[in-house]
Amino acid sequence: MISKKDQLLNQPWQQQRYIKHKNKVNAAVALIDHSPPTQYQHVKDKLKKLQAERERISLINAENVRLLQKLTEIMQAKRMPDLWTEPRPNFLGRVKLFKTPPKASGDSFKKIDKDIEKQINNKIRCPRCDKRAK
């Protein structure tokens, strides 16, 4: 039993304290921050690494361009003619693949040169259509 004095004087104050306490408990939030940390872009992206990668790629591209230029120069200017004075060699028999010209003096060199000219003139091929040129 509560006395009249407690009902009149103490109970209203206790009731107010109890209501304030209930409001505080309902409004309470967690004190531990369990959210992920903020990510800063300058820390996340390695800019120096990206720069080094871009420089490496540009060097590779420059070398590729130089290589292509050299290959086109070789293909356009330094091509070997498609002239065969003899049938194409069979690479299966590797012994004595090409004939060596005989050693000779000055007169025989002129004779060999004329023979080679005749062979070349008779067997010149058109590189585009593989027909004998006229």
PDB file of C-alpha atoms in Angstrom:
ATOM      1  CA  MET A   1       0.000   0.000   0.000  1.00  0.00           C
ATOM      2  CA  ILE A   2       1.108   3.448  -0.864  1.00  0.00           C
ATOM      3  CA  SER A   3       0.436   6.191   1.535  1.00  0.00           C
ATOM      4  CA  LYS A   4      -1.429   9.342   0.586  1.00  0.00           C
ATOM      5  CA  LYS A   5       1.726  11.339   0.976  1.00  0.00           C
ATOM      6  CA  ASP A   6       3.563   9.138  -1.536  1.00  0.00           C
ATOM      7  CA  GLN A   7       0.634   9.255  -3.944  1.00  0.00           C
ATOM      8  CA  LEU A   8       0.508  13.014  -3.893  1.00  0.00           C
ATOM      9  CA  LEU A   9       4.178  13.981  -3.686  1.00  0.00           C
ATOM     10  CA  ASN A  10       6.447  11.191  -4.939  1.00  0.00           C
ATOM     11  CA  GLN A  11       4.355   9.258  -7.458  1.00  0.00           C
ATOM     12  CA  PRO A  12       4.085  12.069 -10.080  1.00  0.00           C
ATOM     13  CA  TRP A  13       7.843  12.577 -10.013  1.00  0.00           C
ATOM     14  CA  GLN A  14       8.517   8.861 -10.230  1.00  0.00           C
ATOM     15  CA  GLN A  15       6.012   8.563 -13.075  1.00  0.00           C
ATOM     16  CA  GLN A  16       7.784  11.370 -14.979  1.00  0.00           C
ATOM     17  CA  ARG A  17      11.203   9.764 -14.387  1.00  0.00           C
ATOM     18  CA  TYR A  18       9.816   6.436 -15.621  1.00  0.00           C
ATOM     19  CA  ILE A  19       8.377   8.000 -18.824  1.00  0.00           C
ATOM     20  CA  LYS A  20      11.655   9.832 -19.520  1.00  0.00           C
ATOM     21  CA  HIS A  21      13.553   6.571 -18.982  1.00  0.00           C
ATOM     22  CA  LYS A  22      11.215   4.713 -21.411  1.00  0.00           C
ATOM     23  CA  ASN A  23      11.718   7.436 -24.032  1.00  0.00           C
ATOM     24  CA  LYS A  24      15.501   7.239 -23.628  1.00  0.00           C
ATOM     25  CA  VAL A  25      15.452   3.430 -23.999  1.00  0.00           C
ATOM     26  CA  ASN A  26      13.273   3.667 -27.128  1.00  0.00           C
ATOM     27  CA  ALA A  27      15.505   6.369 -28.646  1.00  0.00           C
ATOM     28  CA  ALA A  28      18.761   4.545 -27.842  1.00  0.00           C
ATOM     29  CA  VAL A  29      21.056   3.726 -30.779  1.00  0.00           C
ATOM     30  CA  ALA A  30      24.064   1.415 -31.076  1.00  0.00           C
ATOM     31  CA  LEU A  31      27.336   2.917 -29.956  1.00  0.00           C
ATOM     32  CA  ILE A  32      29.491   0.580 -32.084  1.00  0.00           C
ATOM     33  CA  ASP A  33      29.924   1.727 -35.687  1.00  0.00           C
ATOM     34  CA  HIS A  34      29.587  -1.421 -37.795  1.00  0.00           C
ATOM     35  CA  SER A  35      29.429   0.362 -41.170  1.00  0.00           C
ATOM     36  CA  PRO A  36      32.342  -0.075 -43.609  1.00  0.00           C
ATOM     37  CA  PRO A  37      34.980   2.644 -43.571  1.00  0.00           C
ATOM     38  CA  THR A  38      34.767   5.391 -46.143  1.00  0.00           C
ATOM     39  CA  GLN A  39      36.826   4.669 -49.220  1.00  0.00           C
ATOM     40  CA  TYR A  40      38.834   7.522 -50.640  1.00  0.00           C
ATOM     41  CA  GLN A  41      39.280   7.477 -54.394  1.00  0.00           C
ATOM     42  CA  HIS A  42      42.945   8.515 -54.322  1.00  0.00           C
ATOM     43  CA  VAL A  43      43.721   5.546 -52.056  1.00  0.00           C
ATOM     44  CA  LYS A  44      41.539   3.070 -53.930  1.00  0.00           C
ATOM     45  CA  ASP A  45      42.912   3.881 -57.394  1.00  0.00           C
ATOM     46  CA  LYS A  46      46.650   3.431 -57.733  1.00  0.00           C
ATOM     47  CA  LEU A  47      47.342   6.370 -60.058  1.00  0.00           C
ATOM     48  CA  LYS A  48      51.089   5.761 -60.315  1.00  0.00           C
ATOM     49  CA  LYS A  49      50.467   2.151 -61.312  1.00  0.00           C
ATOM     50  CA  LEU A  50      47.960   3.253 -63.969  1.00  0.00           C
ATOM     51  CA  GLN A  51      50.447   5.805 -65.297  1.00  0.00           C
ATOM     52  CA  ALA A  52      53.203   3.177 -65.524  1.00  0.00           C
ATOM     53  CA  GLU A  53      50.826   0.806 -67.339  1.00  0.00           C
ATOM     54  CA  ARG A  54      49.845   3.524 -69.842  1.00  0.00           C
ATOM     55  CA  GLU A  55      53.515   4.354 -70.516  1.00  0.00           C
ATOM     56  CA  ARG A  56      54.319   0.663 -71.031  1.00  0.00           C
ATOM     57  CA  ILE A  57      51.428   0.264 -73.479  1.00  0.00           C
ATOM     58  CA  SER A  58      52.461   3.390 -75.405  1.00  0.00           C
ATOM     59  CA  LEU A  59      56.046   2.080 -75.701  1.00  0.00           C
ATOM     60  CA  ILE A  60      54.765  -1.254 -76.998  1.00  0.00           C
ATOM     61  CA  ASN A  61      52.536   0.517 -79.528  1.00  0.00           C
ATOM     62  CA  ALA A  62      55.446   2.689 -80.702  1.00  0.00           C
ATOM     63  CA  GLU A  63      57.647  -0.396 -81.142  1.00  0.00           C
ATOM     64  CA  ASN A  64      54.857  -2.138 -83.062  1.00  0.00           C
ATOM     65  CA  VAL A  65      54.551   0.840 -85.414  1.00  0.00           C
ATOM     66  CA  ARG A  66      58.316   0.861 -86.005  1.00  0.00           C
ATOM     67  CA  LEU A  67      58.281  -2.874 -86.654  1.00  0.00           C
ATOM     68  CA  LEU A  68      55.415  -2.518 -89.145  1.00  0.00           C
ATOM     69  CA  GLN A  69      57.258   0.277 -90.942  1.00  0.00           C
ATOM     70  CA  LYS A  70      60.363  -1.884 -91.237  1.00  0.00           C
ATOM     71  CA  LEU A  71      58.324  -4.847 -92.475  1.00  0.00           C
ATOM     72  CA  THR A  72      56.571  -2.758 -95.132  1.00  0.00           C
ATOM     73  CA  GLU A  73      59.930  -1.356 -96.237  1.00  0.00           C
ATOM     74  CA  ILE A  74      61.309  -4.880 -96.544  1.00  0.00           C
ATOM     75  CA  MET A  75      58.237  -6.102 -98.414  1.00  0.00           C
ATOM     76  CA  GLN A  76      58.289  -3.185-100.860  1.00  0.00           C
ATOM     77  CA  ALA A  77      61.967  -2.544-101.539  1.00  0.00           C
ATOM     78  CA  LYS A  78      64.107  -5.483-100.556  1.00  0.00           C
ATOM     79  CA  ARG A  79      62.126  -8.381-101.975  1.00  0.00           C
ATOM     80  CA  MET A  80      63.994 -11.213-103.567  1.00  0.00           C
ATOM     81  CA  PRO A  81      62.985 -11.823-107.164  1.00  0.00           C
ATOM     82  CA  ASP A  82      61.031 -14.978-107.789  1.00  0.00           C
ATOM     83  CA  LEU A  83      63.479 -16.233-110.393  1.00  0.00           C
ATOM     84  CA  TRP A  84      64.702 -19.795-110.422  1.00  0.00           C
ATOM     85  CA  THR A  85      67.254 -20.869-112.995  1.00  0.00           C
ATOM     86  CA  GLU A  86      66.893 -24.493-111.883  1.00  0.00           C
ATOM     87  CA  PRO A  87      63.988 -26.446-110.476  1.00  0.00           C
ATOM     88  CA  ARG A  88      63.303 -25.672-106.872  1.00  0.00           C
ATOM     89  CA  PRO A  89      65.418 -27.778-104.533  1.00  0.00           C
ATOM     90  CA  ASN A  90      64.046 -30.745-102.676  1.00  0.00           C
ATOM     91  CA  PHE A  91      64.978 -30.122 -99.069  1.00  0.00           C
ATOM     92  CA  LEU A  92      64.556 -33.761 -98.100  1.00  0.00           C
ATOM     93  CA  GLY A  93      67.918 -34.695 -99.590  1.00  0.00           C
ATOM     94  CA  ARG A  94      70.197 -32.228 -97.847  1.00  0.00           C
ATOM     95  CA  VAL A  95      73.496 -33.477 -99.279  1.00  0.00           C
ATOM     96  CA  LYS A  96      74.824 -31.471-102.254  1.00  0.00           C
ATOM     97  CA  LEU A  97      71.727 -29.330-102.460  1.00  0.00           C
ATOM     98  CA  PHE A  98      73.142 -26.681-104.793  1.00  0.00           C
ATOM     99  CA  LYS A  99      75.638 -27.111-107.587  1.00  0.00           C
ATOM    100  CA  THR A 100      78.857 -25.201-107.175  1.00  0.00           C
ATOM    101  CA  PRO A 101      80.226 -23.560-110.323  1.00  0.00           C
ATOM    102  CA  PRO A 102      83.546 -24.951-111.539  1.00  0.00           C
ATOM    103  CA  LYS A 103      86.665 -22.903-110.918  1.00  0.00           C
ATOM    104  CA  ALA A 104      87.841 -21.343-114.148  1.00  0.00           C
ATOM    105  CA  SER A 105      90.048 -18.673-115.640  1.00  0.00           C
ATOM    106  CA  GLY A 106      89.035 -15.401-117.384  1.00  0.00           C
ATOM    107  CA  ASP A 107      87.845 -16.864-120.738  1.00  0.00           C
ATOM    108  CA  SER A 108      85.754 -19.528-119.127  1.00  0.00           C
ATOM    109  CA  PHE A 109      84.134 -16.875-116.876  1.00  0.00           C
ATOM    110  CA  LYS A 110      82.826 -15.089-119.983  1.00  0.00           C
ATOM    111  CA  LYS A 111      81.443 -18.394-121.284  1.00  0.00           C
ATOM    112  CA  ILE A 112      79.744 -19.134-117.931  1.00  0.00           C
ATOM    113  CA  ASP A 113      78.273 -15.602-117.820  1.00  0.00           C
ATOM    114  CA  LYS A 114      76.776 -16.036-121.307  1.00  0.00           C
ATOM    115  CA  ASP A 115      75.318 -19.434-120.332  1.00  0.00           C
ATOM    116  CA  ILE A 116      73.752 -17.939-117.211  1.00  0.00           C
ATOM    117  CA  GLU A 117      72.298 -15.035-119.224  1.00  0.00           C
ATOM    118  CA  LYS A 118      70.703 -17.489-121.659  1.00  0.00           C
ATOM    119  CA  GLN A 119      69.197 -19.489-118.814  1.00  0.00           C
ATOM    120  CA  ILE A 120      67.842 -16.371-117.123  1.00  0.00           C
ATOM    121  CA  ASN A 121      66.428 -14.936-120.359  1.00  0.00           C
ATOM    122  CA  ASN A 122      64.702 -18.210-121.191  1.00  0.00           C
ATOM    123  CA  LYS A 123      63.240 -18.770-117.718  1.00  0.00           C
ATOM    124  CA  ILE A 124      62.201 -15.305-116.539  1.00  0.00           C
ATOM    125  CA  ARG A 125      58.779 -15.532-114.916  1.00  0.00           C
ATOM    126  CA  CYS A 126      56.202 -12.880-114.337  1.00  0.00           C
ATOM    127  CA  PRO A 127      55.871 -12.663-110.533  1.00  0.00           C
ATOM    128  CA  ARG A 128      52.133 -11.960-110.657  1.00  0.00           C
ATOM    129  CA  CYS A 129      50.827 -14.663-112.952  1.00  0.00           C
ATOM    130  CA  ASP A 130      53.684 -17.205-112.922  1.00  0.00           C
ATOM    131  CA  LYS A 131      53.770 -17.244-116.724  1.00  0.00           C
ATOM    132  CA  ARG A 132      56.829 -16.896-118.820  1.00  0.00           C
ATOM    133  CA  ALA A 133      57.476 -13.279-119.822  1.00  0.00           C
ATOM    134  CA  LYS A 134      57.816 -12.475-123.508  1.00  0.00           C
TER     135      LYS A 134
END
